[in-house]
GROMACS .gro file of C-alpha atoms in nm:
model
  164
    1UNK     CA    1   0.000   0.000   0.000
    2UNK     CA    2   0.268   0.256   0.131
    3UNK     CA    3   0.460   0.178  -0.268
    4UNK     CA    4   0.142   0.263  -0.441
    5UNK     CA    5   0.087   0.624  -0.241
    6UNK     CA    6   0.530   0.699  -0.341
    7UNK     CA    7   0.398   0.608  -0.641
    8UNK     CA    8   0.061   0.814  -0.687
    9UNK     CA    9   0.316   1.092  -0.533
   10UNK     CA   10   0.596   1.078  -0.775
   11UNK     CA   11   0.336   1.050  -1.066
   12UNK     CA   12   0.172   1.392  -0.921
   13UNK     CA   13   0.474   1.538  -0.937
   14UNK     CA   14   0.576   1.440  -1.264
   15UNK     CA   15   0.273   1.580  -1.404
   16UNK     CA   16   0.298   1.876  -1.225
   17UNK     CA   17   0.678   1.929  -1.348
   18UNK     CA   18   0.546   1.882  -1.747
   19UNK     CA   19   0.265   2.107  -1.724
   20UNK     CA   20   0.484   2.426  -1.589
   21UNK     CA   21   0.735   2.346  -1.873
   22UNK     CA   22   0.426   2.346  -2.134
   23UNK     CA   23   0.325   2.693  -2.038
   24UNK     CA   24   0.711   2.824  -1.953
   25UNK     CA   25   0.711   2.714  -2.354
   26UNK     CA   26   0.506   3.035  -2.470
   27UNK     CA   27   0.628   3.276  -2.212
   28UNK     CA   28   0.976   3.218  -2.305
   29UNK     CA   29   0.965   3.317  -2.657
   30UNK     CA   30   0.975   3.661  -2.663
   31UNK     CA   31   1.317   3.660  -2.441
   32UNK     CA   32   1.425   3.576  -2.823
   33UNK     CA   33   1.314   3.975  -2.909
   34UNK     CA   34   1.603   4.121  -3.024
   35UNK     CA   35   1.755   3.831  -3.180
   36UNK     CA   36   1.908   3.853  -3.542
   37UNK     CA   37   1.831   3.634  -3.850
   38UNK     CA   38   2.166   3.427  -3.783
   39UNK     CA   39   2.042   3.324  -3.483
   40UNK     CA   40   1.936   2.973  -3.583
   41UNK     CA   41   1.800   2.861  -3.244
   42UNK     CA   42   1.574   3.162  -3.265
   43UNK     CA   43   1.405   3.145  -3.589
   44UNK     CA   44   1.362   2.773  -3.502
   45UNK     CA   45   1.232   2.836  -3.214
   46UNK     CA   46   0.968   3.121  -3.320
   47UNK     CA   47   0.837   2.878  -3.617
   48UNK     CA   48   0.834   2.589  -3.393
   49UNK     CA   49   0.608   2.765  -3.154
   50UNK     CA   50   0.373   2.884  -3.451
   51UNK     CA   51   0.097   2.774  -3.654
   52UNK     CA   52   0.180   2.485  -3.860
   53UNK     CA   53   0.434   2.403  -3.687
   54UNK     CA   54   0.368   1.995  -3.729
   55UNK     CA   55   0.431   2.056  -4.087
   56UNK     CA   56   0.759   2.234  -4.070
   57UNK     CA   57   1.019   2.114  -4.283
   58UNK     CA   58   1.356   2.363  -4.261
   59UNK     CA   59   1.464   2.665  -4.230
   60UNK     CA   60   1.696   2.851  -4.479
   61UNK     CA   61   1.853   3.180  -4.354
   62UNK     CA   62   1.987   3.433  -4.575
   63UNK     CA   63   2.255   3.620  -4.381
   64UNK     CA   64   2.571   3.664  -4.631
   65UNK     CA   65   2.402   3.991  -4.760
   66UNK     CA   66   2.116   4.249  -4.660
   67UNK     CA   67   1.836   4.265  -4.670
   68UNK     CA   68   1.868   3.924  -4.459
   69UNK     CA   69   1.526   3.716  -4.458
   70UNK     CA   70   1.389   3.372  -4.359
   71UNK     CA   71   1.264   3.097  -4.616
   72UNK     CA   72   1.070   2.815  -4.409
   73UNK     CA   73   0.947   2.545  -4.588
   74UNK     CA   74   0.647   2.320  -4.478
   75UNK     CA   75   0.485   1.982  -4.641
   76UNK     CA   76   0.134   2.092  -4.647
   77UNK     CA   77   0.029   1.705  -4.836
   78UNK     CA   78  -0.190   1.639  -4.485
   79UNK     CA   79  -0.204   1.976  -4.356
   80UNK     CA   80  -0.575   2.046  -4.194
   81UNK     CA   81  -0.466   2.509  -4.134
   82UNK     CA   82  -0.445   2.731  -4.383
   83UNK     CA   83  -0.118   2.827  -4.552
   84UNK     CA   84  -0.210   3.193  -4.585
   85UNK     CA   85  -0.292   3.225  -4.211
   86UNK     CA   86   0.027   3.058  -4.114
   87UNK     CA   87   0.273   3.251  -4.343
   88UNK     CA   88   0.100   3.610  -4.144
   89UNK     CA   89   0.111   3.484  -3.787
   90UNK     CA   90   0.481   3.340  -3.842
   91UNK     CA   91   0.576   3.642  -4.053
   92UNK     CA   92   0.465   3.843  -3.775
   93UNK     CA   93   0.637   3.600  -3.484
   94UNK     CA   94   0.976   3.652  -3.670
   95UNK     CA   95   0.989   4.018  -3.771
   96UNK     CA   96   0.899   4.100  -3.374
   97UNK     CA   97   1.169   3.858  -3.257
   98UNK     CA   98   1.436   3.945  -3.549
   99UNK     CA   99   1.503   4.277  -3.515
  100UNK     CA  100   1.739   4.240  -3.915
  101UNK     CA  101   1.460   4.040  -4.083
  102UNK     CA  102   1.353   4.235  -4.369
  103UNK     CA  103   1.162   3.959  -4.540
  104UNK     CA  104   1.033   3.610  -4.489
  105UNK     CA  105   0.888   3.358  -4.763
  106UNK     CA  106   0.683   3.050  -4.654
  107UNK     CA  107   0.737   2.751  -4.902
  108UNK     CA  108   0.456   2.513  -4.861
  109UNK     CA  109   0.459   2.224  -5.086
  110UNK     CA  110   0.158   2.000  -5.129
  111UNK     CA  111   0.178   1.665  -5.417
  112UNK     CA  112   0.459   1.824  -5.643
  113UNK     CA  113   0.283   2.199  -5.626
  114UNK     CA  114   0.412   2.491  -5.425
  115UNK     CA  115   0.231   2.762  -5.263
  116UNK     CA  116   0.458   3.056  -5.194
  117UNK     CA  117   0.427   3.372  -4.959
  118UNK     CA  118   0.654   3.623  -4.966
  119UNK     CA  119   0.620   3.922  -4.687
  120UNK     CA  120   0.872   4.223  -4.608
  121UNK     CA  121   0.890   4.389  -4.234
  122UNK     CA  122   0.795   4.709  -4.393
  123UNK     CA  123   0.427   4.598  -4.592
  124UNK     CA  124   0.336   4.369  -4.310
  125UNK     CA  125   0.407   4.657  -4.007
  126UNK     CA  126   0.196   4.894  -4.268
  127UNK     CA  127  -0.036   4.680  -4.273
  128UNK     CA  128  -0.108   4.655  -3.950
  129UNK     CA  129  -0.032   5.034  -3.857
  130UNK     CA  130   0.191   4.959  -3.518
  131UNK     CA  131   0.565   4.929  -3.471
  132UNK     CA  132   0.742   4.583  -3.447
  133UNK     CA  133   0.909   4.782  -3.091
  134UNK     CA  134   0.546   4.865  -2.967
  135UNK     CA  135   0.463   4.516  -2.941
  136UNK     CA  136   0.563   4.380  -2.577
  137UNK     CA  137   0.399   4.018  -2.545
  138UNK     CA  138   0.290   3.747  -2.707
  139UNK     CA  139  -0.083   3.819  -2.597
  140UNK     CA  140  -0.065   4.182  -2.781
  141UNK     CA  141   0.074   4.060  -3.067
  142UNK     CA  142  -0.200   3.723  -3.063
  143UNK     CA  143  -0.486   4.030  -3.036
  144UNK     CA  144  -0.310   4.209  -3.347
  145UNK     CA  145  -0.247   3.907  -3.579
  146UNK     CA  146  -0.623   3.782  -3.475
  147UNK     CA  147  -0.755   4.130  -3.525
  148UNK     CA  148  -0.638   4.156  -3.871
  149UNK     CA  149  -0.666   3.843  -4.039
  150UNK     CA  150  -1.015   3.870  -3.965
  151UNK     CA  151  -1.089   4.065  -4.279
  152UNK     CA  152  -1.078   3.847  -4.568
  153UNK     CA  153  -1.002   4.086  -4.830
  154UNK     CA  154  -0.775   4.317  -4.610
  155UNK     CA  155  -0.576   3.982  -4.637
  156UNK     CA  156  -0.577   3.927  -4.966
  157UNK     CA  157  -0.479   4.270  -5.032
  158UNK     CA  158  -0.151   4.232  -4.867
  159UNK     CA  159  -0.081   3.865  -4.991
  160UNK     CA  160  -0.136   4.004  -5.351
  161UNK     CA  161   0.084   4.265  -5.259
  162UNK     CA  162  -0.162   4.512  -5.381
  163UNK     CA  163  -0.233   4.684  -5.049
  164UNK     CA  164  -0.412   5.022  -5.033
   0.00000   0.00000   0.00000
């Protein structure tokens, strides 16, 4: 009897230990703002924590001449989100981290065809009118990314590059 309560214990404690890391996860990532392009462990770590995440497949970074940028690729064969909402809430993730990032291009290949976003740090903080610096937490920047890709056509707009 006294072995099964150690064990019920440990177990509890175990569980308790995994959860705290789980949320620790989210709260850490913005102690990357500030980070540069060439730091790998950074841009991993900002498209590991976003959308589509499960579908990630590398990371190129283009650091041997400005304007430096991110290409992340993604197999989007099985993918249930949708590659235009992932390429804005990652773009947005890295150019609020990065402070060098002047672009980003999402790759997502899906049975031999390729679907291809391109975004700079300039149209994307445009388009949502407030400074990459203004933006403390992950919370204010979830409430901006959620607030803008609510409008369908305000998003096509800046995919097609043909914003207003």
């Amino acid at each position: 009897m006294r072995r099964w309560v150690i064990g019920i214990v440990i177990s509890g404690l175990l569980l308790t230990g995994c959860q705290a890391n789980a949320s620790e996860v989210s709260e850490d990532l913005f102690d990357y703002q500030g980070s540069y392009v060439g730091d790998n462990s950074a841009v991993v770590r900002a498209i590991m924590n976003g959308k589509g995440a499960e579908n990630f497949t590398g990371v190129e970074l283009q650091t041997k001449e400005e304007p430096y940028g991110v290409i992340a690729t993604y197999d989007w064969t099985e993918a249930a989100g949708d590659a235009e909402e992932v390429a804005i809430h990652n773009a947005s993730y890295l150019f609020t981290l990065l402070q060098n990032a002047e672009w980003v291009r999402f790759e997502f290949e899906a049975m031999g065809e390729e679907e291809t976003y391109e975004l700079t740090r300039e149209e994307l903080q445009a388009w949502y009118g407030v400074g990459w610096n203004d933006i403390d937490n992950e919370e204010e920047l979830n409430e901006l990314i959620e607030e803008s890709t609510g409008d369908e056509e305000k998003v096509k707009e800046l995919l097609s590059g043909e914003m207003k």
